[in-house]
mmCIF file of C-alpha atoms and ligand atoms in Angstrom:
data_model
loop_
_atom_site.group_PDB
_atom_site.id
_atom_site.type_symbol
_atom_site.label_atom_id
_atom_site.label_comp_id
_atom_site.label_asym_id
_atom_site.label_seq_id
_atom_site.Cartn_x
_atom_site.Cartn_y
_atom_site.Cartn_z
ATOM 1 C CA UNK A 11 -4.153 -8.379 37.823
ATOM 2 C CA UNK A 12 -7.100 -8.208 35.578
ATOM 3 C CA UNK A 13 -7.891 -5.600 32.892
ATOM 4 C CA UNK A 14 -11.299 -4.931 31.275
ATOM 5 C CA UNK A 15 -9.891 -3.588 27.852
ATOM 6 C CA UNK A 16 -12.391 -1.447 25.546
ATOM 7 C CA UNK A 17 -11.910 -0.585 21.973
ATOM 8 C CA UNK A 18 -14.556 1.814 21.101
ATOM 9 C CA UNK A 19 -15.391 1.967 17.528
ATOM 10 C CA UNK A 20 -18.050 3.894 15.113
ATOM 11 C CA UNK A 21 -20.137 1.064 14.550
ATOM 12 C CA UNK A 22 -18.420 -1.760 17.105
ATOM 13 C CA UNK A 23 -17.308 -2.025 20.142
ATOM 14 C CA UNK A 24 -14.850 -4.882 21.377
ATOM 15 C CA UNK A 25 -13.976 -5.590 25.021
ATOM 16 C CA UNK A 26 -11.431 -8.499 26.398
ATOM 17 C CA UNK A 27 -10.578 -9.744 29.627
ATOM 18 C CA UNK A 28 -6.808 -9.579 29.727
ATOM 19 C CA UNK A 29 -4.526 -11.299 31.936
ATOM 20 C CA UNK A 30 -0.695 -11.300 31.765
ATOM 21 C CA UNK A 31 -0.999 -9.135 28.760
ATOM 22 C CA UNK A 32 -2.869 -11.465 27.035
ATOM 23 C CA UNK A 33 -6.590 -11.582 25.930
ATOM 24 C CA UNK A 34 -8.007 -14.418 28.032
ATOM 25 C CA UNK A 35 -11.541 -14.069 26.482
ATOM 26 C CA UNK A 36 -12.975 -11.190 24.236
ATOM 27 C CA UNK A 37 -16.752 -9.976 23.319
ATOM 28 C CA UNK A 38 -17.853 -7.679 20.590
ATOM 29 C CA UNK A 39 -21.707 -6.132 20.313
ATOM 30 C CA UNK A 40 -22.590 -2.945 18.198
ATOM 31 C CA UNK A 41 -21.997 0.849 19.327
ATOM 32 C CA UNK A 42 -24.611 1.756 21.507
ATOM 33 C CA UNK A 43 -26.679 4.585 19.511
ATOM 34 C CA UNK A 44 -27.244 6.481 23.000
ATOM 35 C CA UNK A 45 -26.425 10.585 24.071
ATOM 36 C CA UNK A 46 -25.484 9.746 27.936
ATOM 37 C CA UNK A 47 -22.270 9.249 28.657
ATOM 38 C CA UNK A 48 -23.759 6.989 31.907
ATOM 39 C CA UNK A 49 -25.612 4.881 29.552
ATOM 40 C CA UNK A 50 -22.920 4.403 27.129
ATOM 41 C CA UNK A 51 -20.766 3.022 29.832
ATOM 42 C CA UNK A 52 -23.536 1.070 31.630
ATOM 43 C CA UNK A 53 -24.184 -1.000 28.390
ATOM 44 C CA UNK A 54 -20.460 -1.687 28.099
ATOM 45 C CA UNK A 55 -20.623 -2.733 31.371
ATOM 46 C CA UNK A 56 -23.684 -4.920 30.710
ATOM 47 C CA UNK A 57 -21.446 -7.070 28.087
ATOM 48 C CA UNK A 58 -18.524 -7.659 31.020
ATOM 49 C CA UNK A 59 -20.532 -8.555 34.412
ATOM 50 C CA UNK A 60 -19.366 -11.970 34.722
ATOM 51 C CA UNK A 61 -15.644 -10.460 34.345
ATOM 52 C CA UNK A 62 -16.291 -7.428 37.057
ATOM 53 C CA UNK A 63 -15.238 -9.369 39.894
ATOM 54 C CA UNK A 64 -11.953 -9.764 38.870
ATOM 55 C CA UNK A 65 -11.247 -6.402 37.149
ATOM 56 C CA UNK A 66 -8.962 -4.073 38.739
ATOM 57 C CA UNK A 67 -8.419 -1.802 36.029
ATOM 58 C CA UNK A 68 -10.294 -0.348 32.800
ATOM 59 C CA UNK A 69 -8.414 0.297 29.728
ATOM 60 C CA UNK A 70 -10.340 2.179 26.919
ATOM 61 C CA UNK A 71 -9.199 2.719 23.580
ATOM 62 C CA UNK A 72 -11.654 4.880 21.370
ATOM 63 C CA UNK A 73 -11.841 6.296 18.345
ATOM 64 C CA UNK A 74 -11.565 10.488 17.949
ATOM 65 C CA UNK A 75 -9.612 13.000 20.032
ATOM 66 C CA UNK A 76 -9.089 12.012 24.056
ATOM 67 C CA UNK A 77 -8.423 14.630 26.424
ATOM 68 C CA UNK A 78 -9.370 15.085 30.094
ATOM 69 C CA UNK A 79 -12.775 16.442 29.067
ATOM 70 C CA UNK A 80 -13.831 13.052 27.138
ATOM 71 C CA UNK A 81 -14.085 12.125 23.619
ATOM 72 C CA UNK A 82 -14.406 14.609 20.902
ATOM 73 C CA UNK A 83 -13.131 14.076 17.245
ATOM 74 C CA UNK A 84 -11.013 15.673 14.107
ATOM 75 C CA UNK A 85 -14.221 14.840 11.840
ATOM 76 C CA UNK A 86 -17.646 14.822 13.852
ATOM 77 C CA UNK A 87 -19.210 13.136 10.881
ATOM 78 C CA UNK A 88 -17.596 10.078 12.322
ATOM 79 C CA UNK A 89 -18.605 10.264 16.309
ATOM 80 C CA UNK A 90 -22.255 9.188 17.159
ATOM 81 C CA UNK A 91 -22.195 10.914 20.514
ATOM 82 C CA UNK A 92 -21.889 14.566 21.481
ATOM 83 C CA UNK A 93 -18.665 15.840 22.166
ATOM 84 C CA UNK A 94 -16.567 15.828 24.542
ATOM 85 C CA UNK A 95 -18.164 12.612 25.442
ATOM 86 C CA UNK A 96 -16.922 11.536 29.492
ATOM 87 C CA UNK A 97 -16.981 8.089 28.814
ATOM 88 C CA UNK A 98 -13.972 7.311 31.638
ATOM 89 C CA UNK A 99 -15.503 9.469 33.899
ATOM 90 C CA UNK A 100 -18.705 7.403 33.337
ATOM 91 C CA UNK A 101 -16.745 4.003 34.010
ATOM 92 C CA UNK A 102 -15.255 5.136 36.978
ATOM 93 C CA UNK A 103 -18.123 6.444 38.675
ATOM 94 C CA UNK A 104 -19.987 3.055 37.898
ATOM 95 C CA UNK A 105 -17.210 0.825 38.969
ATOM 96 C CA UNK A 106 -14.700 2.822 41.239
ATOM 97 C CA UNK A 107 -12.039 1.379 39.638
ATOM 98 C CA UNK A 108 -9.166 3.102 37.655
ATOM 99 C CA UNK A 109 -10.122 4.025 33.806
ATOM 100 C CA UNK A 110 -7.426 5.061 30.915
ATOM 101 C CA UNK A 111 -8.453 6.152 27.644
ATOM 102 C CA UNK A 112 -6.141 6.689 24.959
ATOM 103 C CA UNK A 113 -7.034 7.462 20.980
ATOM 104 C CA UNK A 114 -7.533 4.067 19.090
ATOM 105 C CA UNK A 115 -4.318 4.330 17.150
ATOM 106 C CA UNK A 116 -2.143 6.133 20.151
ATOM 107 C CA UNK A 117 -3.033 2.599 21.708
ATOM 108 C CA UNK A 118 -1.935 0.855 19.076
ATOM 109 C CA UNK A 119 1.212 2.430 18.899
ATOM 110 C CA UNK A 120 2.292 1.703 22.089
ATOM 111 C CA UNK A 121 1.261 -2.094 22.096
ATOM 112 C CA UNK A 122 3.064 -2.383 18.626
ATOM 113 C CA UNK A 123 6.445 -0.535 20.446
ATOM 114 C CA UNK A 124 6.053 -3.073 23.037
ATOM 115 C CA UNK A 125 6.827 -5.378 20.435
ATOM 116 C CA UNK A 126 9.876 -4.196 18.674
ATOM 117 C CA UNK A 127 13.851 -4.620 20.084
ATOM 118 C CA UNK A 128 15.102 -2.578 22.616
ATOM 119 C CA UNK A 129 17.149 -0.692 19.718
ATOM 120 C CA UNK A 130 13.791 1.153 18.059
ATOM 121 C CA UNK A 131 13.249 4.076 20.434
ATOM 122 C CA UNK A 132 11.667 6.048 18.034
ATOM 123 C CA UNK A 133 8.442 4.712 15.970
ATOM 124 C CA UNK A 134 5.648 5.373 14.234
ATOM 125 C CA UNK A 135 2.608 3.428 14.045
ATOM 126 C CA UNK A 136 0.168 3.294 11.025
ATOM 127 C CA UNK A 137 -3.164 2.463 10.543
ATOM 128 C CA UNK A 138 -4.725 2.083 6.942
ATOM 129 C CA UNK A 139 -8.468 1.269 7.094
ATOM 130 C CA UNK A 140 -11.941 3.064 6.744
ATOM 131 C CA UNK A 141 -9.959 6.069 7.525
ATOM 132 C CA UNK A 142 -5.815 6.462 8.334
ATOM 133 C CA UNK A 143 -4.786 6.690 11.816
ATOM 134 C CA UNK A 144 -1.499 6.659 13.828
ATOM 135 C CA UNK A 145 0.377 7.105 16.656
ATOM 136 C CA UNK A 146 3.610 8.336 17.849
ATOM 137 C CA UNK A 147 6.697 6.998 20.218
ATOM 138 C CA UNK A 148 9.485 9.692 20.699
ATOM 139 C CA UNK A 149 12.550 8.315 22.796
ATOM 140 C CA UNK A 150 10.640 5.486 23.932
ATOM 141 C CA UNK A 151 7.589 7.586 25.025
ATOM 142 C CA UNK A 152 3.984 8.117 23.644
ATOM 143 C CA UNK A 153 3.626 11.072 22.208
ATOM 144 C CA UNK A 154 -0.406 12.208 22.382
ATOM 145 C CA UNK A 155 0.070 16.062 22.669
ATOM 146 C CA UNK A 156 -2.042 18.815 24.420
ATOM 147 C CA UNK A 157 -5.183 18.381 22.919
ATOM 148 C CA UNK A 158 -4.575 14.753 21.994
ATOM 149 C CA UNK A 159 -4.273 15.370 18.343
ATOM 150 C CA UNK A 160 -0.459 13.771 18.264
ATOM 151 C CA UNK A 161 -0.136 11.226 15.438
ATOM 152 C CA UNK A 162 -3.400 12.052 12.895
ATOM 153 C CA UNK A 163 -1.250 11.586 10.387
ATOM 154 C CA UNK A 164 -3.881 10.923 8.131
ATOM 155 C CA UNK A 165 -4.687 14.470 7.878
ATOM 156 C CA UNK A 166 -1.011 15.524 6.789
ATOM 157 C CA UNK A 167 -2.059 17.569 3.629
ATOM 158 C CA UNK A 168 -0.203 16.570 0.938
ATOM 159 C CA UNK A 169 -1.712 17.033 -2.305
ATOM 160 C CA UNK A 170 -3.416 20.727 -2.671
ATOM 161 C CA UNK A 171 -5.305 19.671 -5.993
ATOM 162 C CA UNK A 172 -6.266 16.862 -4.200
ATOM 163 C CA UNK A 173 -9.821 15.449 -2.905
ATOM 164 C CA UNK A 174 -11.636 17.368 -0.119
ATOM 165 C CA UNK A 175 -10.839 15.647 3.061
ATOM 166 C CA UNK A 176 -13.764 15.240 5.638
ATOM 167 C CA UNK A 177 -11.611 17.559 8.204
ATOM 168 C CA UNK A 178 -11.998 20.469 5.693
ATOM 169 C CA UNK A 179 -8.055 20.216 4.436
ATOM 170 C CA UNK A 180 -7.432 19.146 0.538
ATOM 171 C CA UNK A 181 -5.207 16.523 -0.228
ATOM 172 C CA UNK A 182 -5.109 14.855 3.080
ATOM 173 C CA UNK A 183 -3.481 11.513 3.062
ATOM 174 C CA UNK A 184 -6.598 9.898 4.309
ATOM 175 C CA UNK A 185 -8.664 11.309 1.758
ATOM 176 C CA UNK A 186 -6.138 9.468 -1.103
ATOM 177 C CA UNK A 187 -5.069 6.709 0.878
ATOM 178 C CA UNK A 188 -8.470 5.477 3.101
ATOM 179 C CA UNK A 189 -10.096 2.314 3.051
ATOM 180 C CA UNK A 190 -13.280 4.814 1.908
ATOM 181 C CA UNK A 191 -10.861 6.628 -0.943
ATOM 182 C CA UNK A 192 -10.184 3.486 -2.381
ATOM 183 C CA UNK A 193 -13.567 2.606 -2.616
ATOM 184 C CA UNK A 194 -14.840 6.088 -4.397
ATOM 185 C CA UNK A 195 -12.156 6.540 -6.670
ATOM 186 C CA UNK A 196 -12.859 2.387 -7.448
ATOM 187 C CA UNK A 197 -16.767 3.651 -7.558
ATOM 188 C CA UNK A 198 -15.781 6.290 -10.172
ATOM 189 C CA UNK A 199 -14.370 3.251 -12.588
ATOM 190 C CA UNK A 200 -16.129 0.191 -11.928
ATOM 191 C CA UNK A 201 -19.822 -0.522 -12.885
ATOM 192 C CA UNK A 202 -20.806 -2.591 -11.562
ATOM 193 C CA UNK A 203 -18.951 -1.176 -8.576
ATOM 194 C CA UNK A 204 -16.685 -3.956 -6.664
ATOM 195 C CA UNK A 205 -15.752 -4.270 -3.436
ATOM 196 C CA UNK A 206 -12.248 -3.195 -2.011
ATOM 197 C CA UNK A 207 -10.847 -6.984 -1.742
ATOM 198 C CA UNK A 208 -11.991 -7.330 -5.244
ATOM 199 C CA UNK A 209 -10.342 -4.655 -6.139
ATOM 200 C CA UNK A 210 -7.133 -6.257 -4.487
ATOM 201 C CA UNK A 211 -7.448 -9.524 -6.180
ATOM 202 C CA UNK A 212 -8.075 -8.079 -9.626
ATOM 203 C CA UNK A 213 -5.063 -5.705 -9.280
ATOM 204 C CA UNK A 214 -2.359 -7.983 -10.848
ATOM 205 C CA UNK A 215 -4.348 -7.870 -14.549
ATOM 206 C CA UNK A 216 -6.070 -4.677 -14.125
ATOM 207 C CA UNK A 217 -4.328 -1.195 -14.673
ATOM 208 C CA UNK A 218 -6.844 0.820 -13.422
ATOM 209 C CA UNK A 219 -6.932 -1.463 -10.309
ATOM 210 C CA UNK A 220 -3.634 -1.710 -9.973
ATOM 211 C CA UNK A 221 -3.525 2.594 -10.260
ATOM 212 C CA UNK A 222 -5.471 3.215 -7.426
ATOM 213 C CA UNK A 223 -3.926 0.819 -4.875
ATOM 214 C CA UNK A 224 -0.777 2.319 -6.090
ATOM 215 C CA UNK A 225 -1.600 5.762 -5.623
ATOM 216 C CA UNK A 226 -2.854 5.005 -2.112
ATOM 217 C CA UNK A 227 0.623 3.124 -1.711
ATOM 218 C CA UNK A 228 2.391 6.302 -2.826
ATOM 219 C CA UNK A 229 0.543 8.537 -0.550
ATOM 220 C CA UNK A 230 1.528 6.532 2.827
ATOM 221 C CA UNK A 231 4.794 6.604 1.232
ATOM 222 C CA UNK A 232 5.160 10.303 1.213
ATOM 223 C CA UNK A 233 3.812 9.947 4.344
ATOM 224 C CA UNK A 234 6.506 7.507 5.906
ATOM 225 C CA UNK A 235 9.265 10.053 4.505
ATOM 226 C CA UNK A 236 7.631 13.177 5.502
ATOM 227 C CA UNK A 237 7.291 11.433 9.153
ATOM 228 C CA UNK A 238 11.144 10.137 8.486
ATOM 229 C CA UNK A 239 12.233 13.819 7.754
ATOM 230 C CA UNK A 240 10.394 15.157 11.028
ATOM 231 C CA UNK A 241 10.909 13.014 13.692
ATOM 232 C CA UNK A 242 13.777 10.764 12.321
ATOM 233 C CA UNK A 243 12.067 7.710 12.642
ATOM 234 C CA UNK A 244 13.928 4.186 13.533
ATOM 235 C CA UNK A 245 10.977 1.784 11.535
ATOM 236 C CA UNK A 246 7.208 2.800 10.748
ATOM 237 C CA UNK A 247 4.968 -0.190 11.604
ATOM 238 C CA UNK A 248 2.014 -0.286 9.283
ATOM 239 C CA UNK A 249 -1.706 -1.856 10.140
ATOM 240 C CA UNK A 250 -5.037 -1.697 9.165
ATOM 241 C CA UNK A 251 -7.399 -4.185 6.640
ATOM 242 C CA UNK A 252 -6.216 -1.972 3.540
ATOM 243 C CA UNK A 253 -2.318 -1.938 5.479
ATOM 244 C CA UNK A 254 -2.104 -5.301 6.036
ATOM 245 C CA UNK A 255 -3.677 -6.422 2.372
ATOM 246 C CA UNK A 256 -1.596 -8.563 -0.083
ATOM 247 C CA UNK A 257 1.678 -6.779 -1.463
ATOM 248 C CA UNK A 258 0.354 -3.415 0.434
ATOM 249 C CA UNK A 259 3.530 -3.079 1.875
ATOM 250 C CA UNK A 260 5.169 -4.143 -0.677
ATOM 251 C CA UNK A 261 4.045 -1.274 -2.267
ATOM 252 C CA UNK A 262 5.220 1.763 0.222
ATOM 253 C CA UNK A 263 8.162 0.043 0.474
ATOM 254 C CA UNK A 264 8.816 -0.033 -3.226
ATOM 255 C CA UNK A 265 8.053 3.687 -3.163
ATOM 256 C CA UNK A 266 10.271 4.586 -0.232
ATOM 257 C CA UNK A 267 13.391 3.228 -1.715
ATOM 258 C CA UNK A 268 12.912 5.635 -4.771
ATOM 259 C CA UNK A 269 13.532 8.412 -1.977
ATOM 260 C CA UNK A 270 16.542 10.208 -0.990
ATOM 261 C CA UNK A 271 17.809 7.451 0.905
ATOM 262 C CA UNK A 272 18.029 10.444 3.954
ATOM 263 C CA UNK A 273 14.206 10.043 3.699
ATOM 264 C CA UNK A 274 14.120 6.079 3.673
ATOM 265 C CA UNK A 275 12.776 4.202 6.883
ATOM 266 C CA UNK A 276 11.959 0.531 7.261
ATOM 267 C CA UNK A 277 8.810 -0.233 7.279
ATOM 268 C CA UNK A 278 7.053 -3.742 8.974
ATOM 269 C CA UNK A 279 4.115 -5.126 9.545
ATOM 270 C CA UNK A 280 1.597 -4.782 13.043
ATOM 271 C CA UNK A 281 1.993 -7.544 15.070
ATOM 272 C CA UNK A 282 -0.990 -7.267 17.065
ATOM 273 C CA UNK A 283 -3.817 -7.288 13.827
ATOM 274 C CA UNK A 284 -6.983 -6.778 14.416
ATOM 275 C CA UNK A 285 -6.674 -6.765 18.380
ATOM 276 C CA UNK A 286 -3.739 -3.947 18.639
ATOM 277 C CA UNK A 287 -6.048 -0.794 19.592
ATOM 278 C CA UNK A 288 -7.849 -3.484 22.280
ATOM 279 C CA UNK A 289 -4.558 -5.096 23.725
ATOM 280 C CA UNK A 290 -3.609 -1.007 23.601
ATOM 281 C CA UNK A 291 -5.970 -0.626 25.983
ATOM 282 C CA UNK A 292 -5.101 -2.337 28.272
ATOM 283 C CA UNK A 293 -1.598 -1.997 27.802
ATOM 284 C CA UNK A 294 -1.371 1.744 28.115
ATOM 285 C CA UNK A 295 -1.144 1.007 31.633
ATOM 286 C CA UNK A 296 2.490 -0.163 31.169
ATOM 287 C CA UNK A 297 3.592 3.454 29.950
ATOM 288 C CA UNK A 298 5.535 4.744 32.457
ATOM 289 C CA UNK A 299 7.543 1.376 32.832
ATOM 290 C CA UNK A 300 10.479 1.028 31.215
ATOM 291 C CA UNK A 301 11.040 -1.265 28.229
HETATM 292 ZN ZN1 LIG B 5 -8.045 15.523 6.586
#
């Protein structure tokens, strides 16, 4: 069985052919800047023809809030098409195939659960990028809540004398932590300004470096204990460019074990890189199977 996986993005889409829960080939072209939801879909459909005829299934994974009515989002700075968008709707009409859409990170989530022994029932995933995402799996299950909103755990306020977050909360995790944070508190110190993986390579013989990936460090921390505390979390499985950067973990988990050790929870990094939201796609279709 074939699925057409789609990872929708604010500036790039990617889509992969995956077979036997692997991606057997994989395309990416630019976010279509276009209002109709039929359009939207008929471009992504454009990129995959040659795959069609063996697709029994779409997958999507997207970026913002999913719920039955489409695609809407926590920030609508960051969507480029009105909202609630019906993107699956869209598909399905086009191709009369099954569609699933699941938030980016939900996806994620679930692919990177997929991964881990049969003892971790109870996870949580985290991204660290342009903003901070996540998802949620409670006794084995994907949490996504009513209205979708499950597992922003970038927005967990946790600083009120902190920055404005684009949400319209203060101190938001994202808004210390982010990919983008990073690179305005770096803006505020560097001139000429540098670029985030500069940043990370200078941060071994630079203090003011060094203080800003550390204060992002200490705010996933917080937010890896706060999570602990709430939903007594078995491991926290942390992704993203910024997540995944050299001695970034290294960093929350330093943090962590100066915590209560009540509070303390392992924490690993994603398996799936780069392609977890698009193999979460397609593997959202697994979710009712056991594991
Ligand atoms: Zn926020």
């Amino acid at each position: 069985m074939s699925t057409l996986a789609i990872d929708i993005g604010g500036t790039k889409i990617a889509i992969g052919l995956v077979e036997n829960d692997a991606i057997v080939e994989r395309r990416q072209f630019p976010t279509p800047i276009v209002q109709q939801a039929e359009l939207f879909a008929g471009t992504i459909l454009e990129h995959a023809t040659d795959w069609m005829d063996k697709v029994s299934r779409i997958g999507i994974s997207t970026t913002g809030l999913v719920t039955e009515q489409g695609i809407s989002a926590v920030n609508p700075d960051t969507l480029a098409f009105p909202a609630p968008f019906p993107l699956a709707q869209a598909l399905e009409s086009l191709t009369n195939l099954p569609v699933a859409m699941l938030n980016d990170a939900q996806a994620a989530a679930w692919y990177e659960y997929t991964k881990l022994g049969a003892d971790i029932r109870n996870m949580a995933f985290i991204t660290v990028s342009t903003g901070v995402g996540g998802g949620i799996i409670i006794d084995g299950k994907l949490h996504s809540g009513a209205s979708g909103l499950a597992g922003h755990v970038g927005h967990f306020s946790i600083d009120p004398h902190g920055p404005h977050c684009g949400c319209g909360q203060i101190g938001c995790v994202e808004a210390i932590a982010s990919g983008t944070a990073i690179k305005r508190f770096s803006d505020e110190v560097f001139t000429p300004n540098i670029s985030n993986v500069e940043l990370f390579e200078i941060a071994s013989i630079n203090p003011q470096a060094n203080h800003i990936i550390e204060q992002s460090a200490k705010a996933i921390a917080t937010l890896c204990c706060n999570l602990k505390a709430t939903l007594d979390l078995d491991m926290v499985v942390l992704g993203g460019g910024v997540g995944l950067a050299t001695s970034y973990l290294d960093r929350v988990t330093q943090k962590i074990l100066q915590r209560p050790a009540a509070f303390q929870v392992p924490v690993i990094a994603a398996q799936g890189d780069y392609d977890a939201c698009l193999l979460g796609a397609a593997f959202q279709f697994n979710k009712e199977e056991s594991w």
